[in-house]
Short mmCIF file of C-alpha atoms in Angstrom, two decimals:
data_model
loop_
_atom_site.label_atom_id
_atom_site.label_comp_id
_atom_site.label_asym_id
_atom_site.label_seq_id
_atom_site.Cartn_x
_atom_site.Cartn_y
_atom_site.Cartn_z
CA UNK A 1 -0.16 0.01 -0.04
CA UNK A 2 1.68 3.43 -1.25
CA UNK A 3 3.09 5.01 2.25
CA UNK A 4 1.39 8.98 3.02
CA UNK A 5 2.51 10.14 4.97
CA UNK A 6 0.06 12.85 7.92
CA UNK A 7 0.78 15.54 10.70
CA UNK A 8 -0.74 14.39 14.25
CA UNK A 9 -2.34 16.09 16.93
CA UNK A 10 0.52 16.42 19.22
CA UNK A 11 3.41 17.00 16.42
CA UNK A 12 4.21 13.61 15.76
CA UNK A 13 3.69 12.19 12.49
CA UNK A 14 1.54 8.44 11.81
CA UNK A 15 0.86 6.79 9.29
CA UNK A 16 -0.64 3.41 8.31
CA UNK A 17 1.77 1.43 6.06
CA UNK A 18 1.75 -2.16 4.61
CA UNK A 19 4.23 -4.59 4.19
CA UNK A 20 4.81 -8.21 2.80
CA UNK A 21 5.40 -9.94 5.49
CA UNK A 22 9.18 -11.15 3.90
CA UNK A 23 9.76 -7.08 3.99
CA UNK A 24 9.09 -6.49 7.61
CA UNK A 25 12.20 -8.36 8.98
CA UNK A 26 15.39 -9.10 6.42
CA UNK A 27 15.11 -10.22 2.79
CA UNK A 28 15.43 -13.64 1.61
CA UNK A 29 16.94 -13.13 -2.20
CA UNK A 30 18.54 -9.31 -2.62
CA UNK A 31 16.86 -6.81 -5.68
CA UNK A 32 19.99 -5.66 -6.97
CA UNK A 33 21.48 -6.11 -10.56
CA UNK A 34 24.66 -6.17 -9.14
CA UNK A 35 23.87 -9.41 -6.27
CA UNK A 36 25.78 -12.50 -8.16
CA UNK A 37 24.60 -14.29 -6.13
CA UNK A 38 19.89 -13.66 -6.47
CA UNK A 39 20.34 -13.25 -9.86
CA UNK A 40 19.35 -15.83 -11.17
CA UNK A 41 16.78 -16.80 -8.27
CA UNK A 42 12.70 -15.78 -9.87
CA UNK A 43 11.36 -16.13 -6.13
CA UNK A 44 12.51 -12.39 -5.41
CA UNK A 45 10.64 -10.94 -2.38
CA UNK A 46 8.33 -8.17 -3.37
CA UNK A 47 9.49 -4.15 -3.33
CA UNK A 48 9.50 -2.02 -0.77
CA UNK A 49 6.84 -0.12 -2.01
CA UNK A 50 4.89 -3.31 -3.18
CA UNK A 51 2.59 -5.43 -1.68
CA UNK A 52 -0.10 -6.49 -3.58
CA UNK A 53 -0.08 -8.24 -6.85
CA UNK A 54 -1.53 -6.85 -9.40
CA UNK A 55 -4.08 -9.65 -10.58
CA UNK A 56 -6.48 -12.47 -8.83
CA UNK A 57 -8.81 -14.32 -10.07
CA UNK A 58 -12.72 -13.19 -7.93
CA UNK A 59 -12.58 -15.19 -4.47
CA UNK A 60 -9.03 -15.89 -4.35
CA UNK A 61 -7.00 -14.79 -1.18
CA UNK A 62 -5.35 -11.18 -2.09
CA UNK A 63 -1.85 -12.25 -1.18
CA UNK A 64 1.69 -9.89 -2.50
CA UNK A 65 3.42 -10.50 -5.63
CA UNK A 66 6.10 -12.56 -3.10
CA UNK A 67 2.75 -14.67 -1.66
CA UNK A 68 3.74 -13.19 1.28
CA UNK A 69 1.43 -12.74 3.98
CA UNK A 70 0.56 -8.46 4.05
CA UNK A 71 0.71 -6.90 6.84
CA UNK A 72 -0.52 -3.18 8.48
CA UNK A 73 1.50 -1.02 10.55
CA UNK A 74 1.01 2.07 12.37
CA UNK A 75 3.44 3.78 11.24
CA UNK A 76 5.54 6.54 14.07
CA UNK A 77 7.50 9.03 11.31
CA UNK A 78 8.90 10.52 14.24
CA UNK A 79 10.98 7.50 15.67
CA UNK A 80 10.81 5.35 12.32
CA UNK A 81 9.16 2.39 14.28
CA UNK A 82 5.70 0.63 14.89
CA UNK A 83 3.77 2.20 17.33
CA UNK A 84 0.64 1.20 19.59
CA UNK A 85 -1.69 3.88 20.89
CA UNK A 86 -4.72 2.70 22.67
CA UNK A 87 -8.34 1.66 21.08
CA UNK A 88 -6.97 2.26 17.47
CA UNK A 89 -8.13 -0.39 15.06
CA UNK A 90 -7.94 -1.38 11.33
CA UNK A 91 -10.19 -0.95 9.44
CA UNK A 92 -10.60 -2.40 6.03
CA UNK A 93 -12.81 -2.18 2.86
CA UNK A 94 -12.48 -1.78 -1.25
CA UNK A 95 -12.42 1.62 -2.77
CA UNK A 96 -13.13 2.58 -6.29
CA UNK A 97 -8.94 2.42 -8.26
CA UNK A 98 -9.28 4.73 -11.01
CA UNK A 99 -10.96 8.15 -8.81
CA UNK A 100 -8.27 7.96 -6.20
CA UNK A 101 -5.80 10.81 -6.47
CA UNK A 102 -2.68 10.41 -3.93
CA UNK A 103 -2.59 14.30 -4.21
CA UNK A 104 -6.45 14.88 -2.62
CA UNK A 105 -6.32 11.13 -0.96
CA UNK A 106 -9.65 12.68 1.31
CA UNK A 107 -11.76 13.77 -1.76
CA UNK A 108 -11.13 10.99 -4.10
CA UNK A 109 -11.52 7.54 -2.09
CA UNK A 110 -15.24 5.71 -3.11
CA UNK A 111 -15.75 2.99 -0.94
CA UNK A 112 -17.69 0.30 -2.12
CA UNK A 113 -19.38 -1.95 -0.02
CA UNK A 114 -21.91 -3.71 -1.82
CA UNK A 115 -23.34 -5.11 -5.09
CA UNK A 116 -26.68 -3.58 -6.36
CA UNK A 117 -27.80 -6.70 -5.61
CA UNK A 118 -27.01 -6.08 -1.96
CA UNK A 119 -23.40 -8.80 -2.14
CA UNK A 120 -20.43 -7.81 -0.41
CA UNK A 121 -17.65 -6.61 -2.55
CA UNK A 122 -14.73 -7.65 0.33
CA UNK A 123 -15.24 -11.21 2.29
CA UNK A 124 -13.26 -12.68 4.70
CA UNK A 125 -11.43 -15.99 4.82
CA UNK A 126 -10.40 -16.90 8.01
CA UNK A 127 -10.83 -17.03 11.20
CA UNK A 128 -12.06 -14.80 13.59
CA UNK A 129 -12.45 -11.93 11.68
CA UNK A 130 -16.09 -11.21 10.17
CA UNK A 131 -17.19 -8.37 7.68
CA UNK A 132 -19.87 -6.64 9.59
CA UNK A 133 -22.98 -5.05 7.27
CA UNK A 134 -21.98 -2.19 5.21
CA UNK A 135 -18.76 -4.76 3.74
CA UNK A 136 -15.65 -3.45 6.18
CA UNK A 137 -13.85 -5.21 8.02
CA UNK A 138 -11.85 -4.97 11.42
CA UNK A 139 -8.48 -5.74 12.62
CA UNK A 140 -7.52 -5.40 15.83
CA UNK A 141 -3.22 -4.25 16.18
CA UNK A 142 -1.49 -5.73 18.28
CA UNK A 143 2.13 -3.68 19.17
CA UNK A 144 0.77 -1.55 16.47
CA UNK A 145 1.02 -4.29 14.14
CA UNK A 146 -1.74 -6.45 12.64
CA UNK A 147 -1.21 -9.46 10.27
CA UNK A 148 -4.12 -9.19 7.48
CA UNK A 149 -6.72 -12.73 7.56
CA UNK A 150 -6.90 -14.04 3.93
CA UNK A 151 -9.49 -11.07 1.94
CA UNK A 152 -11.41 -12.08 -1.17
CA UNK A 153 -12.57 -9.83 -3.87
CA UNK A 154 -16.65 -12.01 -4.21
CA UNK A 155 -17.17 -9.50 -8.35
CA UNK A 156 -14.90 -9.27 -10.99
CA UNK A 157 -14.91 -5.77 -12.38
CA UNK A 158 -16.54 -6.31 -14.90
CA UNK A 159 -19.65 -7.46 -13.42
CA UNK A 160 -19.43 -6.10 -10.06
CA UNK A 161 -21.85 -2.88 -10.55
CA UNK A 162 -22.79 0.15 -7.92
CA UNK A 163 -25.49 2.86 -8.61
CA UNK A 164 -25.20 0.74 -12.66
CA UNK A 165 -22.01 1.65 -12.94
CA UNK A 166 -18.93 -0.59 -13.09
CA UNK A 167 -15.27 -0.46 -12.33
CA UNK A 168 -12.53 -1.44 -13.97
CA UNK A 169 -9.87 -0.85 -11.25
CA UNK A 170 -10.25 -2.20 -7.11
CA UNK A 171 -7.71 -1.11 -3.89
CA UNK A 172 -8.17 -2.33 -1.09
CA UNK A 173 -8.45 0.51 2.16
CA UNK A 174 -6.65 0.47 5.27
CA UNK A 175 -7.46 3.00 7.74
CA UNK A 176 -7.83 3.69 11.60
CA UNK A 177 -9.92 4.06 13.80
CA UNK A 178 -11.51 4.41 16.76
CA UNK A 179 -15.27 3.44 18.21
CA UNK A 180 -16.82 6.15 20.03
CA UNK A 181 -18.90 5.74 23.27
CA UNK A 182 -22.04 4.30 20.40
CA UNK A 183 -19.29 1.40 19.64
CA UNK A 184 -19.23 2.26 16.23
CA UNK A 185 -15.43 3.27 14.54
CA UNK A 186 -15.23 6.58 13.26
CA UNK A 187 -12.19 7.21 10.88
CA UNK A 188 -8.99 9.19 12.50
CA UNK A 189 -8.40 11.46 9.86
CA UNK A 190 -5.09 12.70 11.57
CA UNK A 191 -3.70 9.08 11.22
CA UNK A 192 -3.28 8.69 7.43
CA UNK A 193 -4.71 5.44 4.56
CA UNK A 194 -2.94 2.94 3.31
CA UNK A 195 -4.04 2.84 -0.33
CA UNK A 196 -3.75 -0.52 -2.62
CA UNK A 197 -1.88 0.06 -6.30
CA UNK A 198 -4.66 -1.45 -8.06
CA UNK A 199 -6.13 -4.61 -8.05
CA UNK A 200 -8.54 -6.22 -11.34
CA UNK A 201 -10.18 -9.61 -10.44
CA UNK A 202 -10.88 -11.42 -12.85
CA UNK A 203 -12.14 -15.29 -14.05
CA UNK A 204 -9.36 -17.46 -13.64
CA UNK A 205 -8.67 -19.04 -17.23
CA UNK A 206 -9.04 -15.10 -18.14
CA UNK A 207 -6.64 -14.76 -15.45
CA UNK A 208 -3.82 -17.33 -16.51
CA UNK A 209 -3.98 -15.19 -19.93
CA UNK A 210 -3.44 -11.51 -18.31
CA UNK A 211 -0.92 -12.93 -15.02
CA UNK A 212 3.03 -13.15 -16.69
CA UNK A 213 5.56 -13.90 -14.59
CA UNK A 214 7.96 -11.34 -13.10
CA UNK A 215 10.85 -12.66 -14.01
CA UNK A 216 10.74 -14.92 -17.20
CA UNK A 217 13.33 -17.25 -18.15
CA UNK A 218 15.21 -16.99 -20.84
CA UNK A 219 13.59 -20.37 -22.92
CA UNK A 220 10.38 -19.70 -21.36
CA UNK A 221 8.08 -18.91 -24.52
CA UNK A 222 7.09 -15.53 -25.68
CA UNK A 223 3.52 -15.62 -24.17
CA UNK A 224 5.37 -15.70 -20.64
CA UNK A 225 6.17 -12.30 -21.36
CA UNK A 226 3.27 -9.42 -20.86
CA UNK A 227 1.76 -8.14 -23.31
CA UNK A 228 2.58 -10.04 -25.67
CA UNK A 229 -0.10 -12.90 -26.69
CA UNK A 230 -0.56 -15.85 -29.22
CA UNK A 231 -1.69 -13.71 -31.87
CA UNK A 232 2.17 -11.64 -31.66
CA UNK A 233 4.01 -14.40 -30.40
CA UNK A 234 3.46 -16.23 -34.13
CA UNK A 235 4.10 -13.18 -35.83
CA UNK A 236 7.83 -12.99 -34.56
CA UNK A 237 8.44 -15.99 -36.20
CA UNK A 238 8.96 -14.63 -39.19
CA UNK A 239 10.61 -11.58 -38.71
CA UNK A 240 12.32 -11.24 -42.28
CA UNK A 241 9.04 -10.69 -43.24
CA UNK A 242 8.04 -7.96 -41.00
CA UNK A 243 11.50 -6.50 -40.10
CA UNK A 244 13.43 -7.01 -43.76
CA UNK A 245 15.99 -9.12 -44.41
CA UNK A 246 19.05 -7.59 -43.39
CA UNK A 247 18.00 -8.74 -39.19
CA UNK A 248 20.55 -11.02 -38.59
CA UNK A 249 17.67 -13.14 -37.32
CA UNK A 250 14.99 -15.57 -39.30
CA UNK A 251 12.64 -16.29 -36.32
CA UNK A 252 12.46 -15.72 -32.67
CA UNK A 253 10.34 -18.11 -29.93
CA UNK A 254 11.90 -17.66 -26.82
CA UNK A 255 12.41 -14.88 -23.40
CA UNK A 256 15.92 -14.73 -24.61
CA UNK A 257 15.47 -14.51 -28.69
CA UNK A 258 13.43 -11.80 -28.20
CA UNK A 259 15.96 -10.34 -25.67
CA UNK A 260 18.21 -9.67 -28.38
CA UNK A 261 16.72 -8.49 -31.17
CA UNK A 262 15.14 -5.81 -29.15
CA UNK A 263 18.81 -4.90 -28.24
CA UNK A 264 19.19 -5.15 -32.00
CA UNK A 265 16.61 -2.58 -32.83
CA UNK A 266 18.44 -0.29 -29.81
CA UNK A 267 20.78 0.30 -32.44
CA UNK A 268 18.78 0.68 -35.31
CA UNK A 269 16.21 3.12 -35.51
CA UNK A 270 13.93 2.27 -38.51
CA UNK A 271 14.33 -1.65 -36.95
CA UNK A 272 13.36 -0.10 -33.25
CA UNK A 273 9.66 1.54 -35.15
CA UNK A 274 8.70 -1.40 -37.59
CA UNK A 275 9.22 -3.50 -34.07
CA UNK A 276 7.24 -1.00 -32.65
CA UNK A 277 4.48 -1.32 -34.48
CA UNK A 278 5.09 -4.99 -34.94
CA UNK A 279 3.81 -5.04 -31.37
CA UNK A 280 1.41 -2.34 -31.28
CA UNK A 281 3.78 -0.78 -28.80
CA UNK A 282 2.82 2.70 -30.29
CA UNK A 283 2.29 6.37 -29.33
CA UNK A 284 -0.04 5.95 -26.17
CA UNK A 285 1.07 1.99 -25.71
CA UNK A 286 4.69 2.95 -25.58
CA UNK A 287 4.23 2.16 -21.51
CA UNK A 288 4.37 -0.73 -22.68
CA UNK A 289 7.89 -0.47 -24.50
CA UNK A 290 9.19 0.82 -22.51
CA UNK A 291 8.09 -1.44 -19.59
CA UNK A 292 9.58 -5.09 -21.71
CA UNK A 293 12.28 -3.15 -22.65
CA UNK A 294 13.16 -3.45 -19.35
CA UNK A 295 12.09 -6.31 -18.03
CA UNK A 296 14.35 -7.97 -20.98
CA UNK A 297 17.40 -6.20 -19.55
CA UNK A 298 17.18 -6.81 -15.63
CA UNK A 299 14.29 -8.92 -14.89
CA UNK A 300 15.63 -12.20 -17.64
CA UNK A 301 17.08 -14.99 -15.39
CA UNK A 302 19.05 -18.54 -16.96
CA UNK A 303 20.03 -21.80 -15.08
CA UNK A 304 22.15 -21.07 -12.07
CA UNK A 305 22.78 -24.50 -10.17
CA UNK A 306 26.33 -23.41 -8.93
CA UNK A 307 26.43 -24.13 -4.98
CA UNK A 308 27.12 -21.26 -2.75
CA UNK A 309 29.67 -21.57 0.43
CA UNK A 310 29.37 -19.65 3.39
CA UNK A 311 32.74 -19.09 5.03
CA UNK A 312 33.14 -18.82 8.52
CA UNK A 313 36.20 -16.65 7.66
CA UNK A 314 37.93 -13.31 6.73
CA UNK A 315 40.95 -15.31 4.69
CA UNK A 316 37.88 -17.85 3.72
CA UNK A 317 39.35 -21.01 3.86
CA UNK A 318 36.46 -23.41 6.47
CA UNK A 319 33.11 -22.78 5.91
CA UNK A 320 29.80 -25.00 4.64
CA UNK A 321 28.59 -25.94 2.18
CA UNK A 322 25.68 -25.61 0.34
CA UNK A 323 22.98 -27.06 -3.75
CA UNK A 324 21.46 -24.83 -4.49
CA UNK A 325 18.53 -24.42 -7.80
CA UNK A 326 18.00 -22.09 -9.60
CA UNK A 327 19.80 -19.87 -7.77
CA UNK A 328 17.53 -20.45 -4.95
CA UNK A 329 19.62 -22.04 -1.84
CA UNK A 330 18.71 -25.11 0.40
CA UNK A 331 19.18 -23.76 3.83
CA UNK A 332 18.14 -26.31 5.89
CA UNK A 333 20.30 -28.92 4.38
CA UNK A 334 24.31 -28.40 4.02
CA UNK A 335 26.20 -30.40 1.59
CA UNK A 336 29.28 -30.90 4.38
CA UNK A 337 32.19 -28.66 5.41
CA UNK A 338 34.38 -27.22 3.10
CA UNK A 339 38.93 -26.32 3.48
CA UNK A 340 41.15 -25.28 1.85
CA UNK A 341 44.51 -26.82 1.30
CA UNK A 342 47.75 -25.10 0.18
CA UNK A 343 49.31 -27.31 -2.77
CA UNK A 344 52.25 -27.26 -5.03
CA UNK A 345 52.05 -26.40 -8.83
CA UNK A 346 54.91 -27.77 -10.53
CA UNK A 347 56.56 -25.52 -13.39
CA UNK A 348 55.48 -22.76 -12.54
CA UNK A 349 59.30 -21.38 -10.28
CA UNK A 350 59.03 -17.80 -8.86
CA UNK A 351 61.45 -16.49 -5.61
CA UNK A 352 61.59 -18.86 -3.57
CA UNK A 353 60.48 -22.07 -4.97
CA UNK A 354 57.12 -22.71 -6.47
CA UNK A 355 54.20 -21.83 -6.32
CA UNK A 356 51.18 -22.04 -3.28
CA UNK A 357 48.12 -22.49 -5.19
CA UNK A 358 45.01 -23.47 -3.39
CA UNK A 359 41.88 -25.63 -4.00
CA UNK A 360 38.76 -26.10 -1.89
CA UNK A 361 37.99 -30.09 -0.16
CA UNK A 362 34.46 -31.45 0.44
CA UNK A 363 34.39 -33.37 3.83
CA UNK A 364 30.35 -34.67 3.96
CA UNK A 365 27.87 -37.79 5.40
CA UNK A 366 29.99 -40.55 6.48
CA UNK A 367 32.76 -39.34 6.14
CA UNK A 368 32.03 -36.47 8.77
CA UNK A 369 33.10 -37.14 12.96
CA UNK A 370 31.14 -35.88 15.93
CA UNK A 371 33.05 -33.05 16.49
CA UNK A 372 32.41 -31.72 12.18
CA UNK A 373 29.33 -32.52 12.22
CA UNK A 374 28.82 -29.91 15.20
CA UNK A 375 31.19 -27.48 14.04
CA UNK A 376 28.58 -27.36 11.05
CA UNK A 377 25.07 -26.96 12.47
CA UNK A 378 26.36 -24.48 14.48
CA UNK A 379 28.21 -23.13 11.45
CA UNK A 380 24.75 -23.87 9.75
CA UNK A 381 22.96 -20.85 11.88
CA UNK A 382 26.24 -18.67 11.37
CA UNK A 383 25.50 -18.99 7.70
CA UNK A 384 22.05 -18.34 8.02
CA UNK A 385 22.08 -15.39 10.18
CA UNK A 386 24.74 -14.04 7.62
CA UNK A 387 22.94 -14.55 4.59
CA UNK A 388 19.81 -11.81 6.17
CA UNK A 389 22.25 -9.87 5.46
CA UNK A 390 22.89 -6.97 3.48
CA UNK A 391 25.44 -8.51 1.17
CA UNK A 392 25.88 -11.34 1.83
CA UNK A 393 28.15 -11.47 4.07
CA UNK A 394 30.44 -13.89 4.19
CA UNK A 395 28.90 -16.18 0.52
CA UNK A 396 30.49 -16.71 -2.23
CA UNK A 397 29.23 -19.20 -5.37
CA UNK A 398 31.89 -22.03 -5.86
CA UNK A 399 32.95 -22.20 -9.51
CA UNK A 400 35.62 -23.89 -9.12
CA UNK A 401 37.02 -27.20 -8.77
CA UNK A 402 36.63 -29.00 -5.33
CA UNK A 403 38.12 -32.21 -4.38
CA UNK A 404 35.54 -35.10 -2.27
CA UNK A 405 37.51 -37.02 -0.05
CA UNK A 406 36.50 -40.04 2.11
CA UNK A 407 36.84 -40.19 6.29
CA UNK A 408 40.36 -41.46 5.20
CA UNK A 409 41.29 -38.34 3.39
CA UNK A 410 41.13 -40.74 0.56
CA UNK A 411 40.73 -38.94 -3.13
CA UNK A 412 36.70 -40.04 -4.00
CA UNK A 413 36.72 -37.37 -7.37
CA UNK A 414 37.66 -34.29 -8.31
CA UNK A 415 34.84 -32.31 -9.95
CA UNK A 416 32.93 -28.62 -10.75
CA UNK A 417 30.51 -27.08 -7.77
CA UNK A 418 27.28 -28.62 -9.69
CA UNK A 419 28.73 -32.00 -10.24
CA UNK A 420 29.98 -32.35 -7.29
CA UNK A 421 26.52 -31.46 -5.57
CA UNK A 422 25.42 -34.29 -8.68
CA UNK A 423 27.32 -36.73 -6.39
CA UNK A 424 26.78 -35.91 -3.82
CA UNK A 425 22.66 -36.39 -4.25
CA UNK A 426 22.92 -39.35 -6.30
CA UNK A 427 20.93 -37.94 -8.59
CA UNK A 428 21.74 -37.34 -12.03
CA UNK A 429 21.95 -33.35 -13.02
CA UNK A 430 19.81 -31.85 -16.06
CA UNK A 431 22.21 -32.00 -19.52
CA UNK A 432 20.98 -28.56 -20.46
CA UNK A 433 22.26 -28.05 -17.51
CA UNK A 434 26.12 -29.39 -17.45
CA UNK A 435 28.34 -26.08 -16.97
CA UNK A 436 31.17 -25.91 -19.18
CA UNK A 437 33.27 -26.71 -16.11
CA UNK A 438 32.02 -29.44 -15.48
CA UNK A 439 33.43 -30.81 -18.97
CA UNK A 440 36.71 -29.97 -17.66
CA UNK A 441 36.42 -31.59 -14.60
CA UNK A 442 35.36 -34.49 -16.79
CA UNK A 443 38.49 -34.14 -18.92
CA UNK A 444 40.89 -33.31 -15.46
CA UNK A 445 39.70 -35.89 -14.33
CA UNK A 446 40.39 -38.45 -17.39
CA UNK A 447 43.76 -36.76 -17.82
CA UNK A 448 43.98 -38.25 -14.39
CA UNK A 449 43.57 -41.11 -14.77
CA UNK A 450 45.93 -41.03 -18.66
CA UNK A 451 49.57 -40.32 -16.40
CA UNK A 452 48.76 -42.99 -14.62
CA UNK A 453 47.22 -45.24 -17.25
CA UNK A 454 50.31 -44.08 -18.88
CA UNK A 455 53.26 -44.48 -15.72
CA UNK A 456 51.49 -48.80 -15.45
CA UNK A 457 52.48 -48.69 -19.08
CA UNK A 458 56.05 -47.47 -19.30
CA UNK A 459 56.39 -49.67 -15.54
CA UNK A 460 55.83 -52.63 -17.61
CA UNK A 461 57.52 -51.77 -20.80
CA UNK A 462 60.49 -50.80 -18.75
CA UNK A 463 60.14 -54.23 -16.77
CA UNK A 464 59.43 -56.50 -20.06
CA UNK A 465 63.15 -53.82 -21.40
CA UNK A 466 64.93 -55.57 -18.44
CA UNK A 467 63.73 -59.80 -18.73
CA UNK A 468 67.16 -61.44 -19.19
CA UNK A 469 67.98 -62.33 -23.09
CA UNK A 470 69.39 -65.22 -23.89
CA UNK A 471 73.46 -64.87 -22.60
CA UNK A 472 76.04 -64.82 -25.46
CA UNK A 473 77.91 -67.45 -23.89
CA UNK A 474 75.68 -70.37 -22.88
CA UNK A 475 76.86 -73.63 -24.30
CA UNK A 476 74.78 -74.40 -28.15
CA UNK A 477 73.36 -77.27 -26.76
CA UNK A 478 71.35 -75.69 -23.64
CA UNK A 479 70.94 -72.01 -26.09
CA UNK A 480 67.60 -74.28 -27.26
CA UNK A 481 66.02 -75.03 -23.78
CA UNK A 482 67.35 -71.46 -22.90
CA UNK A 483 65.68 -69.53 -25.39
CA UNK A 484 61.76 -71.96 -25.47
CA UNK A 485 62.18 -70.67 -21.41
CA UNK A 486 63.30 -67.06 -22.45
CA UNK A 487 60.57 -67.20 -25.19
CA UNK A 488 57.43 -68.51 -22.83
CA UNK A 489 58.36 -65.49 -20.11
CA UNK A 490 57.86 -63.03 -22.86
CA UNK A 491 54.89 -64.26 -24.31
CA UNK A 492 52.95 -64.53 -20.51
CA UNK A 493 54.55 -61.15 -20.08
CA UNK A 494 53.02 -59.46 -23.23
CA UNK A 495 49.39 -61.35 -21.61
CA UNK A 496 50.14 -59.70 -18.62
CA UNK A 497 50.96 -56.71 -19.75
CA UNK A 498 48.24 -56.26 -22.06
CA UNK A 499 44.86 -57.20 -19.30
CA UNK A 500 46.54 -54.26 -17.18
CA UNK A 501 45.84 -51.84 -20.91
CA UNK A 502 42.59 -53.23 -21.27
CA UNK A 503 41.78 -52.89 -17.11
CA UNK A 504 42.54 -48.86 -17.08
CA UNK A 505 41.11 -48.40 -19.60
CA UNK A 506 38.46 -49.47 -17.53
CA UNK A 507 39.66 -47.85 -14.37
CA UNK A 508 39.44 -44.80 -16.97
CA UNK A 509 36.34 -44.71 -17.81
CA UNK A 510 34.88 -45.00 -14.52
CA UNK A 511 36.80 -43.78 -11.13
CA UNK A 512 39.08 -41.75 -11.15
CA UNK A 513 42.51 -42.34 -8.82
CA UNK A 514 43.53 -41.85 -5.58
CA UNK A 515 45.75 -38.78 -5.09
CA UNK A 516 48.10 -41.22 -3.13
CA UNK A 517 48.11 -43.21 -6.26
CA UNK A 518 48.87 -40.29 -8.75
CA UNK A 519 51.57 -39.88 -6.60
CA UNK A 520 52.77 -43.31 -6.88
CA UNK A 521 52.17 -43.23 -10.51
CA UNK A 522 54.33 -39.59 -11.35
CA UNK A 523 56.65 -41.36 -9.19
CA UNK A 524 56.82 -44.90 -11.02
CA UNK A 525 56.61 -42.98 -14.41
CA UNK A 526 60.67 -40.41 -12.98
CA UNK A 527 61.42 -43.72 -11.94
CA UNK A 528 60.79 -46.04 -15.21
CA UNK A 529 62.35 -42.84 -17.59
CA UNK A 530 65.52 -42.50 -15.59
CA UNK A 531 66.15 -46.12 -15.75
CA UNK A 532 65.39 -46.34 -19.68
CA UNK A 533 67.65 -43.03 -20.20
CA UNK A 534 69.94 -45.19 -18.58
CA UNK A 535 70.02 -48.59 -20.04
CA UNK A 536 69.68 -46.12 -23.41
CA UNK A 537 73.20 -45.03 -21.96
#
């Protein structure tokens, strides 16, 4: 409901304000455009000056856009907080949405209480609250605040009639009242009422066509966008016929494609004019173009299953890992603990030795002992509190690869963030959600397996190279027998080598090697290379 200030009787400025429940506390997600953690979350809370959704079906409970409850507060502007005034109650009713003017609120409030047929326009479905005979609802304040019960508007805009007139929109009004000596509620004119934005009430079928996504997905059909119906969407499938053959778009069917087309039109005024005409957004409908342009530029969401981590220290060395789906955190169920460990990267040399790099190690499930489980429970509370602070203090999206380790420290896998969540959950993510880092992690795992395989092949080759050959000083009578034994040994070792090749090929396609195996393989490969060089000399 719109915030309207008014002077109080004793120099204190009071007003009624209305906020969705999410805005009464800390925000669940951020509305900042540069918030990477929340940018692709379509379930954002309402903005501060917002409350009810703009359209409802008849007899549908009136809720906020983010589906939160609506609270009304008696606000003391001097103290910047709610205030309880003795005997003050809240009276709720429906008014004419078009007639109301916030510059002249007192003269533009026209209540719509009952239809010509005698039916109340406002209905309360909540227990303990009832609409009175005049069509108004009284709500009690507690500490200057009151949560509105489930309220419904019983008729549609085009069918509700009062004195033979219909009304294209409604608004909800909440105003402060105090009972007189006869017990009748009397409005307090020194406290400004809370007035909602316009509400439109339709049939459920019409509502489904009218209500559009506020944060559309980039792969949504065009009809998910406001002001674009099925006929317009059909026209956009043949761009060249409508905008010319020079436009680098042949068919526009998705939100992302229309976004790219409008970005192109921003650079070509001729195309922009034709596109506005195609969308019927010229002249008095220019506001539709401005709305659509801003929506596509700022509010399109993309797939986001990158896990989030809350670091318990400023150096970001340890914390708690969380799964994420469409940028929505699962705060109730952390995945495990993460810690950042140092690793020495060979081949990169600076003054004083090699370059020290770091990597994230994940411990989860049975890999956590009792002490670690207690730490995770404690950090979970701190992480949740930090998430609700401005800027999400300590939180980051994990875009680097992570090592998943067992309880004994053995490496289970090295994967990108999304693939790590897939492995820990035990269910594969959709192919469309796999990131480029996923491909990189698979290649890294396969490269590691190939290193191990190459080392074992080299070791087998070295073993084959040092196989005893027939000594030249053998007696001619002993030489055939010795030659036969040598041939059998050679065939046996070749067979073993072939089996090892097959086994390692299977291993390459399945389980990545552990860190200990990789280190041993590198040592063996180096030893083989040294032995080969010695023999070649």
